[in-house]
Amino acid sequence: MCVTPLDSEDAVERFRSVVEVAGVPIYTLDSNGRFTYVNAALSSAAGYDRASLVGEHVSVLLRDRDVERCRSAIRQLLETGRRTCEMTVAARDASGQHLTADLSISLLPLDNGFQGTVGVVQNLSSDGDED
């Protein structure tokens, strides 16, 4: 089957539609850890407008120690060839409320080297504390 640019654009739109209605927070990060996409569920859970998150570094939500843990996990994925890892992280929403989240982190396609990650947030819960 030959894929034309129109087919690719349609596939991307279908994928975005699925991600939007999935009901779970989903995001993509570039290779520098900056948000390139957040779905409505993540925006709502984090208390940020989607447009204000895109372009921001993931540290706006995650604590520094968990940013480093994620970097280490991504390095391991790249070294081992595994595609996905799971971890629990401490986060904070726009109001400063502490959250705990289970993340499933996967590498984006590696056609031209490391391009970034896609993440699915599961079991998001409030710790009740604020910064």
PDB file of C-alpha atoms in Angstrom:
ATOM      1  CA  MET A   1       0.000   0.000   0.000  1.00  0.00           C
ATOM      2  CA  CYS A   2       1.369   3.399  -0.973  1.00  0.00           C
ATOM      3  CA  VAL A   3       0.927   6.201   1.575  1.00  0.00           C
ATOM      4  CA  THR A   4       0.406   9.649   0.133  1.00  0.00           C
ATOM      5  CA  PRO A   5       0.687  12.906   2.103  1.00  0.00           C
ATOM      6  CA  LEU A   6      -3.106  13.148   2.146  1.00  0.00           C
ATOM      7  CA  ASP A   7      -3.303   9.671   3.657  1.00  0.00           C
ATOM      8  CA  SER A   8      -0.770  10.691   6.297  1.00  0.00           C
ATOM      9  CA  GLU A   9      -2.682  13.855   7.186  1.00  0.00           C
ATOM     10  CA  ASP A  10      -5.905  11.856   7.487  1.00  0.00           C
ATOM     11  CA  ALA A  11      -4.156   9.314   9.720  1.00  0.00           C
ATOM     12  CA  VAL A  12      -2.835  12.082  11.969  1.00  0.00           C
ATOM     13  CA  GLU A  13      -6.311  13.604  12.271  1.00  0.00           C
ATOM     14  CA  ARG A  14      -7.849  10.227  13.102  1.00  0.00           C
ATOM     15  CA  PHE A  15      -5.162   9.658  15.736  1.00  0.00           C
ATOM     16  CA  ARG A  16      -5.745  13.091  17.297  1.00  0.00           C
ATOM     17  CA  SER A  17      -9.479  12.422  17.424  1.00  0.00           C
ATOM     18  CA  VAL A  18      -8.894   9.167  19.290  1.00  0.00           C
ATOM     19  CA  VAL A  19      -6.482  10.823  21.732  1.00  0.00           C
ATOM     20  CA  GLU A  20      -8.938  13.635  22.430  1.00  0.00           C
ATOM     21  CA  VAL A  21     -11.841  11.339  23.291  1.00  0.00           C
ATOM     22  CA  ALA A  22      -9.740   8.807  25.210  1.00  0.00           C
ATOM     23  CA  GLY A  23     -10.631  10.516  28.483  1.00  0.00           C
ATOM     24  CA  VAL A  24      -7.155  10.044  29.973  1.00  0.00           C
ATOM     25  CA  PRO A  25      -4.408  12.668  30.071  1.00  0.00           C
ATOM     26  CA  ILE A  26      -1.998  12.228  27.140  1.00  0.00           C
ATOM     27  CA  TYR A  27       0.936  14.389  26.067  1.00  0.00           C
ATOM     28  CA  THR A  28       3.969  14.459  23.809  1.00  0.00           C
ATOM     29  CA  LEU A  29       7.354  15.967  24.631  1.00  0.00           C
ATOM     30  CA  ASP A  30      10.137  16.897  22.254  1.00  0.00           C
ATOM     31  CA  SER A  31      13.686  15.650  22.799  1.00  0.00           C
ATOM     32  CA  ASN A  32      14.332  18.590  25.163  1.00  0.00           C
ATOM     33  CA  GLY A  33      11.388  17.779  27.437  1.00  0.00           C
ATOM     34  CA  ARG A  34       9.059  20.502  26.153  1.00  0.00           C
ATOM     35  CA  PHE A  35       5.385  19.840  25.561  1.00  0.00           C
ATOM     36  CA  THR A  36       4.496  19.602  21.881  1.00  0.00           C
ATOM     37  CA  TYR A  37       0.952  18.361  22.486  1.00  0.00           C
ATOM     38  CA  VAL A  38      -1.437  17.985  25.426  1.00  0.00           C
ATOM     39  CA  ASN A  39      -4.974  16.677  25.164  1.00  0.00           C
ATOM     40  CA  ALA A  40      -7.965  18.253  26.888  1.00  0.00           C
ATOM     41  CA  ALA A  41      -7.888  15.692  29.714  1.00  0.00           C
ATOM     42  CA  LEU A  42      -4.316  16.659  30.678  1.00  0.00           C
ATOM     43  CA  SER A  43      -5.060  20.359  30.407  1.00  0.00           C
ATOM     44  CA  SER A  44      -8.078  19.969  32.674  1.00  0.00           C
ATOM     45  CA  ALA A  45      -6.284  17.771  35.226  1.00  0.00           C
ATOM     46  CA  ALA A  46      -3.302  20.140  35.412  1.00  0.00           C
ATOM     47  CA  GLY A  47      -5.418  23.294  35.536  1.00  0.00           C
ATOM     48  CA  TYR A  48      -3.576  24.920  32.641  1.00  0.00           C
ATOM     49  CA  ASP A  49      -4.832  26.199  29.314  1.00  0.00           C
ATOM     50  CA  ARG A  50      -3.529  23.895  26.591  1.00  0.00           C
ATOM     51  CA  ALA A  51      -1.875  26.725  24.700  1.00  0.00           C
ATOM     52  CA  SER A  52       0.053  27.790  27.801  1.00  0.00           C
ATOM     53  CA  LEU A  53       1.484  24.270  28.300  1.00  0.00           C
ATOM     54  CA  VAL A  54       2.647  23.692  24.723  1.00  0.00           C
ATOM     55  CA  GLY A  55       6.256  24.855  24.523  1.00  0.00           C
ATOM     56  CA  GLU A  56       6.760  24.697  28.293  1.00  0.00           C
ATOM     57  CA  HIS A  57       9.264  22.318  29.860  1.00  0.00           C
ATOM     58  CA  VAL A  58       7.764  19.333  31.697  1.00  0.00           C
ATOM     59  CA  SER A  59       9.242  20.745  34.922  1.00  0.00           C
ATOM     60  CA  VAL A  60       6.280  23.115  35.043  1.00  0.00           C
ATOM     61  CA  LEU A  61       4.325  20.046  36.251  1.00  0.00           C
ATOM     62  CA  LEU A  62       6.926  17.623  37.595  1.00  0.00           C
ATOM     63  CA  ARG A  63       9.299  18.059  40.491  1.00  0.00           C
ATOM     64  CA  ASP A  64      13.006  18.253  39.573  1.00  0.00           C
ATOM     65  CA  ARG A  65      13.825  14.825  41.029  1.00  0.00           C
ATOM     66  CA  ASP A  66      11.104  13.236  38.907  1.00  0.00           C
ATOM     67  CA  VAL A  67      12.255  15.067  35.783  1.00  0.00           C
ATOM     68  CA  GLU A  68      15.645  13.438  36.352  1.00  0.00           C
ATOM     69  CA  ARG A  69      14.041  10.031  36.977  1.00  0.00           C
ATOM     70  CA  CYS A  70      12.146  10.365  33.682  1.00  0.00           C
ATOM     71  CA  ARG A  71      15.354  11.327  31.842  1.00  0.00           C
ATOM     72  CA  SER A  72      17.064   8.273  33.271  1.00  0.00           C
ATOM     73  CA  ALA A  73      14.160   6.028  32.247  1.00  0.00           C
ATOM     74  CA  ILE A  74      14.244   7.455  28.705  1.00  0.00           C
ATOM     75  CA  ARG A  75      18.006   6.817  28.492  1.00  0.00           C
ATOM     76  CA  GLN A  76      17.363   3.216  29.536  1.00  0.00           C
ATOM     77  CA  LEU A  77      14.676   2.851  26.856  1.00  0.00           C
ATOM     78  CA  LEU A  78      17.105   4.141  24.247  1.00  0.00           C
ATOM     79  CA  GLU A  79      19.905   1.860  25.455  1.00  0.00           C
ATOM     80  CA  THR A  80      17.841  -1.320  25.809  1.00  0.00           C
ATOM     81  CA  GLY A  81      15.530  -0.954  22.820  1.00  0.00           C
ATOM     82  CA  ARG A  82      12.457  -1.264  25.024  1.00  0.00           C
ATOM     83  CA  ARG A  83       9.651   1.033  23.898  1.00  0.00           C
ATOM     84  CA  THR A  84       7.765   1.765  27.133  1.00  0.00           C
ATOM     85  CA  CYS A  85       8.309   2.181  30.858  1.00  0.00           C
ATOM     86  CA  GLU A  86       6.033   2.907  33.787  1.00  0.00           C
ATOM     87  CA  MET A  87       6.753   5.035  36.824  1.00  0.00           C
ATOM     88  CA  THR A  88       5.032   6.997  39.588  1.00  0.00           C
ATOM     89  CA  VAL A  89       5.861  10.691  39.852  1.00  0.00           C
ATOM     90  CA  ALA A  90       5.072  13.668  42.057  1.00  0.00           C
ATOM     91  CA  ALA A  91       3.525  16.569  40.199  1.00  0.00           C
ATOM     92  CA  ARG A  92       1.757  19.845  40.893  1.00  0.00           C
ATOM     93  CA  ASP A  93      -1.151  21.510  39.151  1.00  0.00           C
ATOM     94  CA  ALA A  94      -1.513  25.176  38.231  1.00  0.00           C
ATOM     95  CA  SER A  95      -2.771  26.024  41.727  1.00  0.00           C
ATOM     96  CA  GLY A  96       0.275  24.380  43.343  1.00  0.00           C
ATOM     97  CA  GLN A  97      -1.652  21.367  44.630  1.00  0.00           C
ATOM     98  CA  HIS A  98       0.530  18.249  44.920  1.00  0.00           C
ATOM     99  CA  LEU A  99      -0.481  15.304  42.752  1.00  0.00           C
ATOM    100  CA  THR A 100       0.702  11.750  42.313  1.00  0.00           C
ATOM    101  CA  ALA A 101       0.533  10.190  38.864  1.00  0.00           C
ATOM    102  CA  ASP A 102       1.392   6.891  37.276  1.00  0.00           C
ATOM    103  CA  LEU A 103       3.032   7.534  33.912  1.00  0.00           C
ATOM    104  CA  SER A 104       3.449   5.253  30.946  1.00  0.00           C
ATOM    105  CA  ILE A 105       6.250   6.753  28.839  1.00  0.00           C
ATOM    106  CA  SER A 106       6.947   5.601  25.281  1.00  0.00           C
ATOM    107  CA  LEU A 107       9.493   6.724  22.737  1.00  0.00           C
ATOM    108  CA  LEU A 108       8.238   8.454  19.623  1.00  0.00           C
ATOM    109  CA  PRO A 109       9.348   6.764  16.377  1.00  0.00           C
ATOM    110  CA  LEU A 110      13.141   6.769  16.063  1.00  0.00           C
ATOM    111  CA  ASP A 111      13.434   7.167  12.273  1.00  0.00           C
ATOM    112  CA  ASN A 112      15.757  10.169  12.584  1.00  0.00           C
ATOM    113  CA  GLY A 113      17.129   9.623  16.081  1.00  0.00           C
ATOM    114  CA  PHE A 114      15.447  10.460  19.373  1.00  0.00           C
ATOM    115  CA  GLN A 115      12.494  12.765  18.698  1.00  0.00           C
ATOM    116  CA  GLY A 116      10.817  12.745  22.105  1.00  0.00           C
ATOM    117  CA  THR A 117       8.213  10.831  24.055  1.00  0.00           C
ATOM    118  CA  VAL A 118       4.512  10.276  24.401  1.00  0.00           C
ATOM    119  CA  GLY A 119       3.042   9.828  27.846  1.00  0.00           C
ATOM    120  CA  VAL A 120      -0.203   8.555  29.262  1.00  0.00           C
ATOM    121  CA  VAL A 121      -1.118   9.627  32.789  1.00  0.00           C
ATOM    122  CA  GLN A 122      -2.973   7.091  34.898  1.00  0.00           C
ATOM    123  CA  ASN A 123      -4.220   7.073  38.481  1.00  0.00           C
ATOM    124  CA  LEU A 124      -3.857  10.817  38.974  1.00  0.00           C
ATOM    125  CA  SER A 125      -4.608  11.671  42.580  1.00  0.00           C
ATOM    126  CA  SER A 126      -4.320  14.673  44.865  1.00  0.00           C
ATOM    127  CA  ASP A 127      -1.998  14.618  47.857  1.00  0.00           C
ATOM    128  CA  GLY A 128      -3.972  17.483  49.346  1.00  0.00           C
ATOM    129  CA  ASP A 129      -0.864  19.649  49.939  1.00  0.00           C
ATOM    130  CA  GLU A 130      -0.049  22.891  48.167  1.00  0.00           C
ATOM    131  CA  ASP A 131       3.256  24.651  47.488  1.00  0.00           C
TER     132      ASP A 131
END
